mmCIF file of C-alpha atoms in Angstrom:
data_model
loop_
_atom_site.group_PDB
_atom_site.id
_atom_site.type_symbol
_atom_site.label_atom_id
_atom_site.label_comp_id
_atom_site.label_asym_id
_atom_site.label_seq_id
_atom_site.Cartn_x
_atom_site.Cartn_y
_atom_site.Cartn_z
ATOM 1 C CA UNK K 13 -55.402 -87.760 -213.215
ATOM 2 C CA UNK K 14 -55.520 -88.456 -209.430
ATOM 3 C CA UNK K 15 -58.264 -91.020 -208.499
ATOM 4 C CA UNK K 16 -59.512 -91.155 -204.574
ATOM 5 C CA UNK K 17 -59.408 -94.698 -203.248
ATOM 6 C CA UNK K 18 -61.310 -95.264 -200.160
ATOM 7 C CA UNK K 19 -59.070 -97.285 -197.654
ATOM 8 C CA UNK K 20 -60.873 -100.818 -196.668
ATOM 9 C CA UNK K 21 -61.366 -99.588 -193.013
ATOM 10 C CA UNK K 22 -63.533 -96.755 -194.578
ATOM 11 C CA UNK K 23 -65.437 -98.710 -197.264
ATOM 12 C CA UNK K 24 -66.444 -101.610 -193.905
ATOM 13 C CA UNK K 25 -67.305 -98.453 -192.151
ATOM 14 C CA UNK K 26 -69.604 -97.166 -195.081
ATOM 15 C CA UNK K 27 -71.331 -100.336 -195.406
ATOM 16 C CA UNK K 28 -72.853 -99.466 -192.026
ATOM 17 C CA UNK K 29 -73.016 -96.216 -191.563
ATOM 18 C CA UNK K 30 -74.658 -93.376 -194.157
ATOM 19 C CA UNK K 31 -71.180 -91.572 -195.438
ATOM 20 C CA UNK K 32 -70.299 -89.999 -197.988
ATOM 21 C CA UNK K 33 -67.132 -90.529 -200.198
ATOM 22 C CA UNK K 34 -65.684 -88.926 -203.621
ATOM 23 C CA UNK K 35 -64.375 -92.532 -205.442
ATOM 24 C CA UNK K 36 -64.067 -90.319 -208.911
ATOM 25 C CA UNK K 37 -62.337 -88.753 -211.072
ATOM 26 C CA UNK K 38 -60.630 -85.289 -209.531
ATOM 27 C CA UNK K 39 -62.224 -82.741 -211.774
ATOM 28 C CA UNK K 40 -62.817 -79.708 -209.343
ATOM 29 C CA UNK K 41 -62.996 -77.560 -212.488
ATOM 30 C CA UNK K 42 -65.919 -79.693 -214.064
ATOM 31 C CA UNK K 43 -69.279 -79.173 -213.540
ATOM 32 C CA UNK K 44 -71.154 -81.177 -210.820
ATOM 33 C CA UNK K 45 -73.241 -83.831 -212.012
ATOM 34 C CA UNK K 46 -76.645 -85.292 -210.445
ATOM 35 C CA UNK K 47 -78.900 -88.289 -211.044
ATOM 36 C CA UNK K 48 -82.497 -88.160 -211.459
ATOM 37 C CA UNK K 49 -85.174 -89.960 -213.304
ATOM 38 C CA UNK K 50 -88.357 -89.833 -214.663
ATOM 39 C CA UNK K 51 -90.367 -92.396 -212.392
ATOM 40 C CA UNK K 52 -89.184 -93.747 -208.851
ATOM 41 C CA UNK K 53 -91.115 -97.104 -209.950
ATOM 42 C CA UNK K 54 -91.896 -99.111 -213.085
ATOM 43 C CA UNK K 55 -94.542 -102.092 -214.147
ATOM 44 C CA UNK K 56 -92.805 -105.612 -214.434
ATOM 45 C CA UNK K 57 -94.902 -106.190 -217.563
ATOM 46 C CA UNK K 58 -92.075 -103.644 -219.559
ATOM 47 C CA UNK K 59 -92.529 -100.793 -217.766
ATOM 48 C CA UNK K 60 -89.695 -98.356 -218.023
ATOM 49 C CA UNK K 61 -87.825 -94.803 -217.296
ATOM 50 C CA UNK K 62 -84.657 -93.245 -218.131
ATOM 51 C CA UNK K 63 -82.067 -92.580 -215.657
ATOM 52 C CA UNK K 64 -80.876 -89.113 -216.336
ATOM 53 C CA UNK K 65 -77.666 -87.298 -215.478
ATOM 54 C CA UNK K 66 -77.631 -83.657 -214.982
ATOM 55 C CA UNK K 67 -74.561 -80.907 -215.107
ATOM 56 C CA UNK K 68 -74.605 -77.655 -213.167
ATOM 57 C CA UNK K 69 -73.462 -76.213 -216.598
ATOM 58 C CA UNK K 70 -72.960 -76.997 -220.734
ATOM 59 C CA UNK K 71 -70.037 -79.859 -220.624
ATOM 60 C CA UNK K 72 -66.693 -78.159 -221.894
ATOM 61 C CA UNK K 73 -65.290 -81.704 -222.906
ATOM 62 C CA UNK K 74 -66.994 -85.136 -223.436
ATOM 63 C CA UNK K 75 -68.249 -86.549 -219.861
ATOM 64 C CA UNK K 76 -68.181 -90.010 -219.102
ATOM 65 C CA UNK K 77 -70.279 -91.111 -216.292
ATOM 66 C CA UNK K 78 -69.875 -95.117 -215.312
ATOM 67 C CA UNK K 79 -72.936 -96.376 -213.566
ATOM 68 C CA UNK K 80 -73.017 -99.421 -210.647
ATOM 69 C CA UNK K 81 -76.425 -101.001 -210.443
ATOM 70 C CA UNK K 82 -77.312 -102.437 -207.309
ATOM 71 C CA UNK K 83 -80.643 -103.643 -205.624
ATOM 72 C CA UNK K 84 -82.985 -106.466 -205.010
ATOM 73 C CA UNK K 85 -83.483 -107.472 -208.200
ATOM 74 C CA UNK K 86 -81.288 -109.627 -210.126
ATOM 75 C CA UNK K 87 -79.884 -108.930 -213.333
ATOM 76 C CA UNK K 88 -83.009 -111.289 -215.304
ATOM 77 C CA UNK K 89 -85.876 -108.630 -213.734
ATOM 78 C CA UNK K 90 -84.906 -106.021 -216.201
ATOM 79 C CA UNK K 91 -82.723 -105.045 -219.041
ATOM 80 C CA UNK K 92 -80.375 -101.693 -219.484
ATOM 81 C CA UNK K 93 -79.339 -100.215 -222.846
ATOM 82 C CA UNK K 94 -76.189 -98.890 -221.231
ATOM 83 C CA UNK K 95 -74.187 -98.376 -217.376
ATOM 84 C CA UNK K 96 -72.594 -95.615 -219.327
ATOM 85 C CA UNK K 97 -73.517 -91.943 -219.570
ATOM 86 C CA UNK K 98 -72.201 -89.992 -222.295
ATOM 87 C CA UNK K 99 -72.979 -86.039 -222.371
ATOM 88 C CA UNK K 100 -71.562 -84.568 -225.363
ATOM 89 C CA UNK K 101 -69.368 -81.447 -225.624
ATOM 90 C CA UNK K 102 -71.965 -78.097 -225.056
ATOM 91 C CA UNK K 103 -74.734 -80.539 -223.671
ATOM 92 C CA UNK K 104 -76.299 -80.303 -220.082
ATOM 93 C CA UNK K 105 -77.967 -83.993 -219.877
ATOM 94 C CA UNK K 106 -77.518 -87.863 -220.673
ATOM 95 C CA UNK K 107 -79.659 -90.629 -219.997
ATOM 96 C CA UNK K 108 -79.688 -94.463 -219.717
ATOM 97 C CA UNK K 109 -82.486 -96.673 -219.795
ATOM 98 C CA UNK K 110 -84.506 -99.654 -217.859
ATOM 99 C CA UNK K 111 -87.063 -101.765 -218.600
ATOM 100 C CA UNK K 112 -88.358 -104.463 -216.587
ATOM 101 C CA UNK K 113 -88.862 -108.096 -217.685
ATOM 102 C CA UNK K 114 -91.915 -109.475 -217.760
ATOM 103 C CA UNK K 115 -91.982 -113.385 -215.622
ATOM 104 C CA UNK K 116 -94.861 -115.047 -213.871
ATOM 105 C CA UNK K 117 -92.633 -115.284 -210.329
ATOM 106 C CA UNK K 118 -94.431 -114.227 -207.561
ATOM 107 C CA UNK K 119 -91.183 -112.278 -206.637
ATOM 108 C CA UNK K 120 -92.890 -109.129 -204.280
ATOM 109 C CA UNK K 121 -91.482 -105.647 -205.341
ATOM 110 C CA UNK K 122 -87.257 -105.313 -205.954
ATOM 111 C CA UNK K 123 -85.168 -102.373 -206.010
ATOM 112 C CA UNK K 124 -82.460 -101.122 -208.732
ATOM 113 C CA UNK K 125 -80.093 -98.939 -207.644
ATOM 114 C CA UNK K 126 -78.085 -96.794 -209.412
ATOM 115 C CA UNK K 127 -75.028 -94.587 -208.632
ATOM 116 C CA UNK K 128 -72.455 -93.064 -210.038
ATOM 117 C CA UNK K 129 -69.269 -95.021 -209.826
ATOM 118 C CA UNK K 130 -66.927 -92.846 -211.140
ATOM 119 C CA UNK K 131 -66.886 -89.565 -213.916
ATOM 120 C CA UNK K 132 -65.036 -87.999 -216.414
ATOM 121 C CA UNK K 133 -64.721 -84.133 -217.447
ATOM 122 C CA UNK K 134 -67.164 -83.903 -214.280
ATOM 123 C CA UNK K 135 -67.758 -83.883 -210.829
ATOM 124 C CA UNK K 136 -69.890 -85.713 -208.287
ATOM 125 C CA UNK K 137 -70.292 -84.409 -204.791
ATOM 126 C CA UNK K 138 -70.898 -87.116 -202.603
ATOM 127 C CA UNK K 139 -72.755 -89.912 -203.715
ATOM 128 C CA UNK K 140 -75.650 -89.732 -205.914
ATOM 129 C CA UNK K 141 -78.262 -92.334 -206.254
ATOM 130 C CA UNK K 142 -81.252 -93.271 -207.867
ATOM 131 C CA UNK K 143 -83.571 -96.041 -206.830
ATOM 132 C CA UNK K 144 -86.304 -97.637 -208.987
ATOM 133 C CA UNK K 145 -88.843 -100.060 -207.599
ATOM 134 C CA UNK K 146 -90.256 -102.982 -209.864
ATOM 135 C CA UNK K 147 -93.557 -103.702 -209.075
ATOM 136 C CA UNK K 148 -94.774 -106.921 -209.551
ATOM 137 C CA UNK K 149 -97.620 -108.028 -211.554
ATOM 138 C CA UNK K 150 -98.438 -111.533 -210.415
ATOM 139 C CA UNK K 151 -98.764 -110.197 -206.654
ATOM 140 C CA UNK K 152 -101.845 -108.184 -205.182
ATOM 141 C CA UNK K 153 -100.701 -104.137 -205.438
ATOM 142 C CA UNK K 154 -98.237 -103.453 -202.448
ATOM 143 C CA UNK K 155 -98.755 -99.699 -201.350
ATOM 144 C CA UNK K 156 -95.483 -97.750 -201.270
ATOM 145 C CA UNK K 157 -95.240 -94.805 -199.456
ATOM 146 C CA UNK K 158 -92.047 -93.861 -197.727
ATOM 147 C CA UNK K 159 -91.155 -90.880 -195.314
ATOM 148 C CA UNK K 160 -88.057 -89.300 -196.744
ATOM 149 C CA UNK K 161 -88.055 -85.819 -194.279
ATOM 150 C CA UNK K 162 -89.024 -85.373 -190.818
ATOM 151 C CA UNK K 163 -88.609 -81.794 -188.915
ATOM 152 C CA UNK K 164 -89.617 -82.615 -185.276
ATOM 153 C CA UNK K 165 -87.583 -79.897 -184.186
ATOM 154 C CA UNK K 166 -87.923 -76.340 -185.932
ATOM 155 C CA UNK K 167 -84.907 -73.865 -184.445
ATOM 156 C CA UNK K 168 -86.174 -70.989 -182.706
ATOM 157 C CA UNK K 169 -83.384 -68.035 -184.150
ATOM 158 C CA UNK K 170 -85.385 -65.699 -185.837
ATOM 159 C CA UNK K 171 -87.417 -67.041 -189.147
ATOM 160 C CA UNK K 172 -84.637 -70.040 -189.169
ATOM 161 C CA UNK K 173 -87.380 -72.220 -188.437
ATOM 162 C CA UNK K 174 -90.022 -71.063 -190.401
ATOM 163 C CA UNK K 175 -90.976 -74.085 -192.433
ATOM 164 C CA UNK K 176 -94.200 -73.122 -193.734
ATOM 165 C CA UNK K 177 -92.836 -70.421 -194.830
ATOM 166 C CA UNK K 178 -95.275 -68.364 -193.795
ATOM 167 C CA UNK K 179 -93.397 -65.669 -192.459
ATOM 168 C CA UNK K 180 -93.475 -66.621 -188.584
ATOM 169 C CA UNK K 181 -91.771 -68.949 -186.653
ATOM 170 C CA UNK K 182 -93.742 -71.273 -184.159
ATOM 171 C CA UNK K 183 -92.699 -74.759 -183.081
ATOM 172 C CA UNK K 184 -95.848 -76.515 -183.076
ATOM 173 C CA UNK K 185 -96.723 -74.887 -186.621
ATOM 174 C CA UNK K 186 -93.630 -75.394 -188.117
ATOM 175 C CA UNK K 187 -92.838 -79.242 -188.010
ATOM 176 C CA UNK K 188 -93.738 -81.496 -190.778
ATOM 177 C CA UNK K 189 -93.148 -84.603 -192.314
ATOM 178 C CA UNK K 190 -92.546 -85.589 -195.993
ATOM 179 C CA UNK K 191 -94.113 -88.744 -197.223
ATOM 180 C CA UNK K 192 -93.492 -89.790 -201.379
ATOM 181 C CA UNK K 193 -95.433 -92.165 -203.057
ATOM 182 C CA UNK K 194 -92.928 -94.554 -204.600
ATOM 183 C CA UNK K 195 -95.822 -96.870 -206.716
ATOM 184 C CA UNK K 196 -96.665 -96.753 -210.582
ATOM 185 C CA UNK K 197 -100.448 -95.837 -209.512
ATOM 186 C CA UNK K 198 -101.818 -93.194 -207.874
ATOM 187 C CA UNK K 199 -102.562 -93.800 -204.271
ATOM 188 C CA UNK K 200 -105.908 -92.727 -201.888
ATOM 189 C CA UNK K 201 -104.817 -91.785 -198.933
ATOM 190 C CA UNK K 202 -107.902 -90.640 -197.764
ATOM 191 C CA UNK K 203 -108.900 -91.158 -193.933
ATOM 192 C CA UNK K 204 -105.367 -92.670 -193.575
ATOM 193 C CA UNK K 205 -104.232 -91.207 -189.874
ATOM 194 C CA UNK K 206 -100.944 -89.960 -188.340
ATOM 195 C CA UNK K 207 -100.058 -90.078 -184.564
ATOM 196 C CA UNK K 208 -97.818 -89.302 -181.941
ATOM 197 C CA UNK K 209 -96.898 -91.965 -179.260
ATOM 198 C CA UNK K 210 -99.338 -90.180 -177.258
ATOM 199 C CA UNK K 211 -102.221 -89.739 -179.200
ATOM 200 C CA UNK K 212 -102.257 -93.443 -180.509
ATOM 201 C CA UNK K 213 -102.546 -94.492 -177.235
ATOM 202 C CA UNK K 214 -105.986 -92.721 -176.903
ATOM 203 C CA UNK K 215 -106.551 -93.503 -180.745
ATOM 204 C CA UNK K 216 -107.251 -89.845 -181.093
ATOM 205 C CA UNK K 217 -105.161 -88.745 -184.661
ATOM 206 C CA UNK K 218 -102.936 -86.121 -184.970
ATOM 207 C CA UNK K 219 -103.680 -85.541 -188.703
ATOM 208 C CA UNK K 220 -106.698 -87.624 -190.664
ATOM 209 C CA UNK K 221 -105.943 -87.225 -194.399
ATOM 210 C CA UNK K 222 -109.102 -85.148 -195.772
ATOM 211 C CA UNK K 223 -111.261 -86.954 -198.693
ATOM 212 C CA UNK K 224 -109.917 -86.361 -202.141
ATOM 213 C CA UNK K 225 -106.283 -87.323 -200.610
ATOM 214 C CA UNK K 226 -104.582 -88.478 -203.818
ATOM 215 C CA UNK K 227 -100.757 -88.739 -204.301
ATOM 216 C CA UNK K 228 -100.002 -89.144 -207.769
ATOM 217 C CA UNK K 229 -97.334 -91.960 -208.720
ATOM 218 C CA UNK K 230 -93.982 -90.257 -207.800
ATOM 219 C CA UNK K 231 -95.359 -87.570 -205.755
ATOM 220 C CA UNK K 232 -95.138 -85.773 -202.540
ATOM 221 C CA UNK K 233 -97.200 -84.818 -199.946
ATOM 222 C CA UNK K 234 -96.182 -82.785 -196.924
ATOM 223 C CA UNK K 235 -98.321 -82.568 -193.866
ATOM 224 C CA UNK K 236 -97.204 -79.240 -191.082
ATOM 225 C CA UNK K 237 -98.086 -78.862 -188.109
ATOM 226 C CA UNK K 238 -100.137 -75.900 -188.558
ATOM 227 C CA UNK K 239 -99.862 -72.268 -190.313
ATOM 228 C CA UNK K 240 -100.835 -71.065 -193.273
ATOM 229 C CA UNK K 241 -97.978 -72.320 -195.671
ATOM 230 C CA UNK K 242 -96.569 -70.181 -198.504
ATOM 231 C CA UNK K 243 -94.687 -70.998 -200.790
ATOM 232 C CA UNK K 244 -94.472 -74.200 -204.165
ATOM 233 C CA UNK K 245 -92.927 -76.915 -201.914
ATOM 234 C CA UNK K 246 -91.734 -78.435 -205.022
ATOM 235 C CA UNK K 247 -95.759 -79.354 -205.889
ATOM 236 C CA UNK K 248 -95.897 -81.041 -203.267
ATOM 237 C CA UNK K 249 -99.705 -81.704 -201.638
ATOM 238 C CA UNK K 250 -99.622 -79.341 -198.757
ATOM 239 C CA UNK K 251 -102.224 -80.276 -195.575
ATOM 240 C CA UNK K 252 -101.654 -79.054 -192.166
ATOM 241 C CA UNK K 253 -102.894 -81.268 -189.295
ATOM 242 C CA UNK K 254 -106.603 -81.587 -188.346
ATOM 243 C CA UNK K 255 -105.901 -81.329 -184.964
ATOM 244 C CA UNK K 256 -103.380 -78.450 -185.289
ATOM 245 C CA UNK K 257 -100.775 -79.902 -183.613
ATOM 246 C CA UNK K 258 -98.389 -82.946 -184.653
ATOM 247 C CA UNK K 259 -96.875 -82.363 -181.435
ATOM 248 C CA UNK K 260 -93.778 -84.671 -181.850
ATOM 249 C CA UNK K 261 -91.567 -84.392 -178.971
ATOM 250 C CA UNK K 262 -87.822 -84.029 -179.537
ATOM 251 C CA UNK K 263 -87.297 -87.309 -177.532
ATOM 252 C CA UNK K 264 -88.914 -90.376 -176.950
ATOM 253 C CA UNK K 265 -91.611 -90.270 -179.620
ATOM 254 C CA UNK K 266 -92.820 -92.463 -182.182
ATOM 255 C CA UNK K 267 -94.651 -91.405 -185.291
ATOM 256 C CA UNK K 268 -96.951 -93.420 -186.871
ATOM 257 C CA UNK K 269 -99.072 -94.086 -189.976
ATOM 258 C CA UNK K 270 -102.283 -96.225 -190.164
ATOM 259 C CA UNK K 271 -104.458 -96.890 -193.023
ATOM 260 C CA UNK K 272 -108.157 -96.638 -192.896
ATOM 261 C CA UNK K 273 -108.200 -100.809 -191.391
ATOM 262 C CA UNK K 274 -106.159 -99.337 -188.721
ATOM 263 C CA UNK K 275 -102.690 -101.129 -190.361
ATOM 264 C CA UNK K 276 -99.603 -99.457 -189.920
ATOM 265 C CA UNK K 277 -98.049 -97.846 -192.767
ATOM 266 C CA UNK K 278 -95.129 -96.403 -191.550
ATOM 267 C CA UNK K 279 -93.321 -95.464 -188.435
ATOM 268 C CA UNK K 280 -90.528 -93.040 -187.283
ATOM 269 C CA UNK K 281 -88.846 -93.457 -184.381
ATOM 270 C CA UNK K 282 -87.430 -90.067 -182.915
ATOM 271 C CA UNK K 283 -85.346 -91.906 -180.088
ATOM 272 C CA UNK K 284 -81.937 -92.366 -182.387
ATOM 273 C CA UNK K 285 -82.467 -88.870 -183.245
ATOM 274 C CA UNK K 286 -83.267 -87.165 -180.509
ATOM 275 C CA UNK K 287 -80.442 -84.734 -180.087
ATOM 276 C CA UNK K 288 -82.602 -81.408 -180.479
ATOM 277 C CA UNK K 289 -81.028 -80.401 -183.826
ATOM 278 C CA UNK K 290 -82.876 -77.612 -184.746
ATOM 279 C CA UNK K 291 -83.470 -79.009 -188.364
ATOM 280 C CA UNK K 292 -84.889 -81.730 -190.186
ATOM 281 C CA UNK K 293 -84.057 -85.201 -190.355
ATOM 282 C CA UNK K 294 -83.891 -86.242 -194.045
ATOM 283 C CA UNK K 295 -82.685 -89.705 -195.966
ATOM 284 C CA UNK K 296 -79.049 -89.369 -197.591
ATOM 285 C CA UNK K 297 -79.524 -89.922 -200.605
ATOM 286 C CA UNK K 298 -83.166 -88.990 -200.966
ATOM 287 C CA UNK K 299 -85.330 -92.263 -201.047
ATOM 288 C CA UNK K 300 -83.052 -94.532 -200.623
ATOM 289 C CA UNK K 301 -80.917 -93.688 -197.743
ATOM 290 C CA UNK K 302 -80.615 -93.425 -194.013
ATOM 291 C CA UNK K 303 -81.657 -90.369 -192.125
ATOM 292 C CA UNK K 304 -78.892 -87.583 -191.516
ATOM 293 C CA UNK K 305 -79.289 -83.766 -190.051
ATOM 294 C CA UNK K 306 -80.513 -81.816 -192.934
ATOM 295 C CA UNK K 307 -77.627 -79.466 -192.666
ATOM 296 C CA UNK K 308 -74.929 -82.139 -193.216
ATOM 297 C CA UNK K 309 -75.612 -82.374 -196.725
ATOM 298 C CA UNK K 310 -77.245 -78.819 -197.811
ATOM 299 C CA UNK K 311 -77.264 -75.285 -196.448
ATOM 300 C CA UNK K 312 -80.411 -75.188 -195.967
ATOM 301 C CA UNK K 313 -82.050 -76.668 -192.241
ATOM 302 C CA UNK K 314 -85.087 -78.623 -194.632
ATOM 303 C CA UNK K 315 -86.611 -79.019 -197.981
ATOM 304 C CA UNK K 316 -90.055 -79.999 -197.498
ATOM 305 C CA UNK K 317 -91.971 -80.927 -200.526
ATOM 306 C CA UNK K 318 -88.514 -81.151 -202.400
ATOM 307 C CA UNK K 319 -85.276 -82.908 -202.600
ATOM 308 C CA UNK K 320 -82.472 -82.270 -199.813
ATOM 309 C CA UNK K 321 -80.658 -79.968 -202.732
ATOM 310 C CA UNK K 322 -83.935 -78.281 -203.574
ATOM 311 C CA UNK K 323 -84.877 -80.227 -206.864
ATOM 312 C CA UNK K 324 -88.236 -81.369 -206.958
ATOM 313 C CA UNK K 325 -88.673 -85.358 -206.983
#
């Protein structure tokens, strides 16, 4: 069996920049695995969730699928029954599990990161990646939302940039960004505010999230520009902005997030990004990674309300 090695020049290189290599087994026959799992955070006091590796199709021969665990939190914050997947012959899934250990450290939320290191009988294109967040008890509730998917820039062929899906294209309508709710609890997002560098100046919003605005632990919500969008979005919440126009500018803007005190949230600077791409910006891998053209990693020009591949979260 051949095994890719990636030189040291291109490992340094990966370790700051967002690339993508193949360090497994050469099984171009095999089906293509993925990582998912059933919660993006767990409780300290022994919360848990299985890690859970998917193939395209039934394995033909055992698959063995070695896990590295990286992240914030050292080995004591939580306990694994396995780093090894096994998916028996004519089965489609495996799963590993974590729970998190229980202290009285006032530690702040840590991160557990999983990827695939290398596979057997299967194949991995690219890297794939889970994180989990363990919140901490013994601290006040830290709210985690997280923009994974930003289109700032819809193209203008035909229905290419149609977004919304809603069967017309229209730049202002058409852009959107994806925020996921990466806490245990439910979060109330109501009267929380996005802006443009231009509109906070004036401290008149762009989008004020309507009463009732409740992401569920795990979930998604997707706010366009405007429209009437059509389609599941991976059941996602769908809004489109109170003042019908997110109007961020394909250079030189800032997007922002403030909660109902007026703290910031979140931000998104176009600047690094502004190279009019005609498609979304979106985090490689989802959640955890840094922002890459949408197109560099699927066929499609954005996901919104789902996964980069088109999975739901």
């Amino acid at each position: 069996m051949n095994k890719i090695i990636p030189s040291a020049g291109l490992a340094l290189l990966c370790a700051f920049t967002s690339c993508k290599t193949n360090d497994v087994e050469d099984n171009s026959k095999s089906p293509i695995v993925t990582l998912s799992s059933e919660a993006l955070a767990i409780n300290e006091d022994l919360g848990s969730t299985n890690i859970v590796a998917t193939l395209a199709s039934p394995a033909v021969a055992e698959v063995v699928i070695n896990i590295s665990v990286t992240g914030t939190a050292s080995a004591d914050d939580y306990a694994l029954d396995a780093t090894e997947i096994i998916i028996a012959v004519g089965d489609s899934t495996g799963s590993i599990s974590i729970t998190a250990a229980q202290d009285t450290l006032e530690e702040g939320n840590e991160t557990v990161i999983f990827t695939i290191a290398d596979a057997v009988n299967a194949t991995v294109d690219g890297v794939e990646t889970i994180q989990i967040n363990i919140e901490d008890d013994d601290v006040p509730v830290v709210i985690q939302l997280l923009l994974n998917e930003v289109l700032y820039d819809p193209s203008n062929s035909g229905l290419d940039g149609d977004a919304n899906g809603d069967g017309a294209y229209a730049q202002a309508e058409d852009e959107f960004v994806e925020i996921v709710n990466m806490s245990t609890a439910s979060i109330d997002i109501s009267g929380y505010t996005l802006f443009d560098t231009e509109n906070l100046a004036i401290n008149s919003p762009n989008h004020t999230f309507p009463s009732g605005t409740i992401i569920p632990s795990g979930g998604v919500i997707v706010v366009f520009g405007g429209g009437t969008p059509t389609g599941t979005f991976g059941g996602a919440i769908v809004q489109t902005s109170t003042s019908g126009d997110l109007n961020l500018n394909n250079a030189g803007d800032i997007l922002t997030m403030l909660n109902v005190d007026g703290a910031e949230v979140l931000t998104f600077d176009i600047e690094p990004y502004s190279n009019n791409p005609n498609e979304s910006y979106t985090r490689d891998p989802d959640l955890s990674g840094d922002f890459v053209q949408h197109s560099s990693i699927s066929s499609a020009l954005f996901s919104p309300g789902t996964k980069a591949d088109g999975t739901n979260f």
